Amino acid sequence: MPTLLLVRHGRSTANTAGILAGWTPGVDLDETGRAQAAELPGRLAGIPLAQVVSSPLERCRQTVEPLLAARPELGAAALDERIGECHYGDWTGRPLRELAEEPLWRTVQDHASAAAFPGGESLRELSHRTVTAVREWNDKIAVEHGPDAVWLAASHGDVIKAVVADALGLHLDHFQRISVEPCSVTVIRYTPHRPFLLRLGDTGGLSGLAPRPGGPAHAPGREGDATVGGETGTA
């Protein structure tokens, strides 16, 4: 099954201002975010990509623009609202410092599966739509590009945390234990039996993910088995 690179958008003007952007239109990358996006093609050098999928929000599209410019064979990113930001409803556009005083804040932190944003969606709904989208894209790319294909999805912090929690078999109540920095890359390799988390919130180089001569080395046993004792560093 394919390997997914989950890229969080670069730092945005809302990040800098401490505002919960949600689906607010016109939230762009700030100067640091643009620099982070410009570095992304180099970080992914040597990694073949079959497809780029993006949240339709500006900050995600801006993050993958330099990558798409460097790899014209990919064409345009496919936009999918299902990997868009959480619909925070009445919380949208408010300062995080102010939101931290709301009673719901503690529910979001400690009992995410019970958290529903007034006028928006619940974190359960966020998890369902985003994990469903990723699984469907994964299946589509496997059919069109083969089981060893690598694809990239540009999305948002809570989305990526929800997908990682699903891959790790974590209850949604634990997804706040996961940290995803701006323009970080999280890598999940899906197999018929289980997903493997290969990188979490990586902000450095990713050359170790490039295919090696002779193809990938698999663990002994059936495909999708874990290597007993730990990975050997040969794949």
Tab-separated table of C-alpha atoms in Angstrom:
chain	number	residue	atom	x	y	z
A	1	MET	CA	0.000	0.000	0.000
A	2	PRO	CA	1.162	3.574	-0.633
A	3	THR	CA	3.127	5.867	1.641
A	4	LEU	CA	1.553	9.159	2.681
A	5	LEU	CA	3.476	12.362	3.403
A	6	LEU	CA	1.283	14.605	5.538
A	7	VAL	CA	2.562	18.172	5.305
A	8	ARG	CA	1.207	20.795	7.636
A	9	HIS	CA	1.020	24.252	6.060
A	10	GLY	CA	3.844	26.664	6.794
A	11	ARG	CA	3.519	29.289	9.492
A	12	SER	CA	0.583	31.572	8.775
A	13	THR	CA	-0.353	35.106	9.701
A	14	ALA	CA	-2.948	33.638	12.071
A	15	ASN	CA	-0.280	31.489	13.750
A	16	THR	CA	1.828	34.590	14.317
A	17	ALA	CA	-1.131	36.533	15.702
A	18	GLY	CA	-2.285	33.711	17.976
A	19	ILE	CA	-5.665	33.506	16.243
A	20	LEU	CA	-7.677	30.332	15.572
A	21	ALA	CA	-8.045	30.707	11.801
A	22	GLY	CA	-10.295	27.784	10.966
A	23	TRP	CA	-11.865	28.364	7.536
A	24	THR	CA	-11.361	32.142	7.603
A	25	PRO	CA	-10.563	33.152	3.996
A	26	GLY	CA	-7.436	35.096	3.157
A	27	VAL	CA	-5.159	33.648	5.844
A	28	ASP	CA	-1.792	33.500	4.091
A	29	LEU	CA	1.657	32.261	4.979
A	30	ASP	CA	3.788	34.809	6.795
A	31	GLU	CA	7.403	35.488	5.853
A	32	THR	CA	8.670	32.491	7.819
A	33	GLY	CA	5.968	30.295	6.316
A	34	ARG	CA	6.930	31.306	2.787
A	35	ALA	CA	10.550	30.457	3.557
A	36	GLN	CA	9.470	27.085	4.942
A	37	ALA	CA	7.482	26.380	1.782
A	38	ALA	CA	10.466	27.337	-0.384
A	39	GLU	CA	12.571	24.739	1.433
A	40	LEU	CA	10.078	21.919	0.932
A	41	PRO	CA	11.245	20.862	-2.584
A	42	GLY	CA	14.792	20.393	-1.306
A	43	ARG	CA	13.628	18.431	1.719
A	44	LEU	CA	11.717	16.059	-0.559
A	45	ALA	CA	14.456	15.759	-3.207
A	46	GLY	CA	14.827	12.204	-4.439
A	47	ILE	CA	11.387	11.126	-3.221
A	48	PRO	CA	9.094	10.280	-6.155
A	49	LEU	CA	5.588	11.631	-5.745
A	50	ALA	CA	2.571	10.224	-7.535
A	51	GLN	CA	0.052	12.847	-6.420
A	52	VAL	CA	-0.303	16.022	-4.374
A	53	VAL	CA	-3.623	16.594	-2.598
A	54	SER	CA	-4.311	19.780	-0.661
A	55	SER	CA	-6.805	21.393	1.622
A	56	PRO	CA	-8.453	24.174	-0.397
A	57	LEU	CA	-7.429	26.833	2.138
A	58	GLU	CA	-4.871	29.364	0.958
A	59	ARG	CA	-2.170	28.549	3.486
A	60	CYS	CA	-2.010	24.927	2.337
A	61	ARG	CA	-2.071	25.764	-1.368
A	62	GLN	CA	0.704	28.310	-0.842
A	63	THR	CA	2.784	25.706	0.992
A	64	VAL	CA	2.832	23.286	-1.955
A	65	GLU	CA	3.230	25.910	-4.685
A	66	PRO	CA	7.073	25.803	-4.690
A	67	LEU	CA	7.016	21.993	-4.735
A	68	LEU	CA	4.621	21.888	-7.691
A	69	ALA	CA	6.691	24.501	-9.518
A	70	ALA	CA	9.787	22.341	-9.026
A	71	ARG	CA	7.943	19.222	-10.250
A	72	PRO	CA	5.773	20.277	-13.195
A	73	GLU	CA	5.055	16.632	-14.019
A	74	LEU	CA	2.720	16.548	-11.010
A	75	GLY	CA	0.416	19.180	-12.456
A	76	ALA	CA	-1.899	20.999	-10.069
A	77	ALA	CA	-2.756	19.806	-6.594
A	78	ALA	CA	-6.075	18.040	-6.208
A	79	LEU	CA	-8.168	20.033	-3.719
A	80	ASP	CA	-10.214	18.078	-1.188
A	81	GLU	CA	-12.360	19.841	1.409
A	82	ARG	CA	-12.378	16.669	3.513
A	83	ILE	CA	-8.758	17.322	4.535
A	84	GLY	CA	-9.532	20.969	5.215
A	85	GLU	CA	-9.284	22.549	8.636
A	86	CYS	CA	-11.682	21.767	11.451
A	87	HIS	CA	-14.900	23.815	11.314
A	88	TYR	CA	-14.485	25.641	14.612
A	89	GLY	CA	-17.779	27.494	14.324
A	90	ASP	CA	-18.111	30.342	16.816
A	91	TRP	CA	-14.494	29.879	17.876
A	92	THR	CA	-13.242	30.875	14.423
A	93	GLY	CA	-11.169	34.038	14.324
A	94	ARG	CA	-10.861	34.388	18.103
A	95	PRO	CA	-7.565	34.706	20.002
A	96	LEU	CA	-6.291	31.443	21.453
A	97	ARG	CA	-5.521	33.196	24.741
A	98	GLU	CA	-9.197	34.135	25.034
A	99	LEU	CA	-10.415	30.675	24.012
A	100	ALA	CA	-8.272	29.076	26.722
A	101	GLU	CA	-10.659	30.620	29.268
A	102	GLU	CA	-13.706	28.883	27.776
A	103	PRO	CA	-15.054	25.806	29.620
A	104	LEU	CA	-14.952	23.857	26.333
A	105	TRP	CA	-11.174	24.332	26.182
A	106	ARG	CA	-10.613	21.718	28.887
A	107	THR	CA	-12.856	19.257	27.057
A	108	VAL	CA	-10.851	19.798	23.867
A	109	GLN	CA	-7.653	19.174	25.797
A	110	ASP	CA	-8.675	16.230	27.989
A	111	HIS	CA	-11.689	14.571	26.351
A	112	ALA	CA	-11.485	15.365	22.649
A	113	SER	CA	-14.036	12.745	21.647
A	114	ALA	CA	-16.682	14.731	23.539
A	115	ALA	CA	-15.702	18.124	22.113
A	116	ALA	CA	-18.104	19.824	19.689
A	117	PHE	CA	-17.498	23.417	18.634
A	118	PRO	CA	-20.594	25.656	18.871
A	119	GLY	CA	-21.804	26.370	15.370
A	120	GLY	CA	-19.144	24.043	13.957
A	121	GLU	CA	-18.281	20.354	14.002
A	122	SER	CA	-17.148	17.903	16.637
A	123	LEU	CA	-13.662	16.478	16.759
A	124	ARG	CA	-15.236	13.054	16.174
A	125	GLU	CA	-16.660	14.367	12.903
A	126	LEU	CA	-13.280	15.863	11.991
A	127	SER	CA	-11.580	12.538	12.605
A	128	HIS	CA	-14.134	10.581	10.580
A	129	ARG	CA	-14.047	12.814	7.501
A	130	THR	CA	-10.280	13.181	7.379
A	131	VAL	CA	-9.413	9.531	7.985
A	132	THR	CA	-12.032	8.489	5.421
A	133	ALA	CA	-10.540	10.884	2.878
A	134	VAL	CA	-6.989	9.656	3.439
A	135	ARG	CA	-7.999	5.990	3.203
A	136	GLU	CA	-9.953	6.619	-0.006
A	137	TRP	CA	-7.083	8.547	-1.609
A	138	ASN	CA	-4.696	5.821	-0.539
A	139	ASP	CA	-6.786	3.157	-2.261
A	140	LYS	CA	-7.158	5.276	-5.408
A	141	ILE	CA	-3.422	5.933	-5.647
A	142	ALA	CA	-2.626	2.257	-5.095
A	143	VAL	CA	-4.842	1.350	-8.054
A	144	GLU	CA	-3.494	4.086	-10.324
A	145	HIS	CA	0.192	4.134	-9.345
A	146	GLY	CA	0.898	0.839	-7.623
A	147	PRO	CA	1.356	-0.289	-4.024
A	148	ASP	CA	4.754	1.394	-3.593
A	149	ALA	CA	3.567	4.856	-4.629
A	150	VAL	CA	4.253	7.912	-2.457
A	151	TRP	CA	1.775	10.767	-2.274
A	152	LEU	CA	1.519	14.014	-0.363
A	153	ALA	CA	-1.388	15.669	1.418
A	154	ALA	CA	-1.101	19.295	2.573
A	155	SER	CA	-3.351	19.892	5.543
A	156	HIS	CA	-3.702	21.297	9.055
A	157	GLY	CA	-2.543	20.486	12.562
A	158	ASP	CA	-5.688	18.929	14.020
A	159	VAL	CA	-6.328	17.007	10.799
A	160	ILE	CA	-2.851	15.485	10.821
A	161	LYS	CA	-3.108	14.642	14.517
A	162	ALA	CA	-6.404	12.845	13.906
A	163	VAL	CA	-4.935	10.807	11.036
A	164	VAL	CA	-1.876	9.902	13.106
A	165	ALA	CA	-4.045	8.860	16.053
A	166	ASP	CA	-6.000	6.571	13.734
A	167	ALA	CA	-2.800	5.084	12.304
A	168	LEU	CA	-1.463	4.389	15.790
A	169	GLY	CA	-4.757	2.986	17.048
A	170	LEU	CA	-4.992	5.772	19.634
A	171	HIS	CA	-8.324	6.802	21.089
A	172	LEU	CA	-9.216	10.297	19.931
A	173	ASP	CA	-8.994	11.449	23.553
A	174	HIS	CA	-5.217	11.012	23.264
A	175	PHE	CA	-4.672	12.939	20.034
A	176	GLN	CA	-3.551	16.066	21.899
A	177	ARG	CA	-0.402	14.143	22.839
A	178	ILE	CA	0.701	14.512	19.208
A	179	SER	CA	2.621	17.637	18.175
A	180	VAL	CA	2.771	18.836	14.565
A	181	GLU	CA	4.824	21.957	13.797
A	182	PRO	CA	4.236	24.268	10.809
A	183	CYS	CA	5.597	22.814	7.557
A	184	SER	CA	6.509	19.571	9.302
A	185	VAL	CA	6.227	16.274	7.433
A	186	THR	CA	4.572	13.245	8.985
A	187	VAL	CA	4.947	9.974	7.106
A	188	ILE	CA	2.628	6.978	7.288
A	189	ARG	CA	3.136	3.801	5.275
A	190	TYR	CA	-0.058	1.840	4.930
A	191	THR	CA	0.031	-1.942	4.539
A	192	PRO	CA	-2.770	-4.518	4.239
A	193	HIS	CA	-2.419	-5.302	7.954
A	194	ARG	CA	-1.423	-2.094	9.736
A	195	PRO	CA	-0.091	1.420	9.159
A	196	PHE	CA	3.499	2.285	10.138
A	197	LEU	CA	4.355	5.761	11.409
A	198	LEU	CA	7.747	6.477	9.800
A	199	ARG	CA	8.101	10.167	10.726
A	200	LEU	CA	6.180	12.441	13.060
A	201	GLY	CA	6.404	16.200	12.687
A	202	ASP	CA	9.766	16.060	10.899
A	203	THR	CA	11.140	19.528	10.135
A	204	GLY	CA	14.474	18.417	8.674
A	205	GLY	CA	15.651	16.492	5.631
A	206	LEU	CA	13.778	13.410	4.469
A	207	SER	CA	16.271	11.794	2.104
A	208	GLY	CA	16.154	8.578	4.110
A	209	LEU	CA	12.675	7.970	2.711
A	210	ALA	CA	13.911	7.837	-0.893
A	211	PRO	CA	13.763	4.390	-2.531
A	212	ARG	CA	17.021	2.459	-2.318
A	213	PRO	CA	18.648	0.473	-5.147
A	214	GLY	CA	17.132	-2.984	-5.363
A	215	GLY	CA	13.812	-1.900	-3.916
A	216	PRO	CA	12.593	-1.753	-0.337
A	217	ALA	CA	13.635	-4.435	2.124
A	218	HIS	CA	10.659	-5.929	3.918
A	219	ALA	CA	10.573	-7.529	7.323
A	220	PRO	CA	10.632	-11.340	7.338
A	221	GLY	CA	7.161	-12.819	7.224
A	222	ARG	CA	4.142	-11.437	5.443
A	223	GLU	CA	4.001	-7.912	4.092
A	224	GLY	CA	3.047	-5.501	6.848
A	225	ASP	CA	4.773	-7.455	9.629
A	226	ALA	CA	6.914	-5.396	11.994
A	227	THR	CA	10.609	-6.175	12.339
A	228	VAL	CA	11.136	-7.882	15.675
A	229	GLY	CA	13.915	-6.072	17.561
A	230	GLY	CA	13.457	-2.881	15.533
A	231	GLU	CA	14.076	-1.723	12.000
A	232	THR	CA	17.440	-2.633	10.489
A	233	GLY	CA	18.123	0.665	8.715
A	234	THR	CA	18.274	-1.063	5.334
A	235	ALA	CA	14.904	0.104	4.036
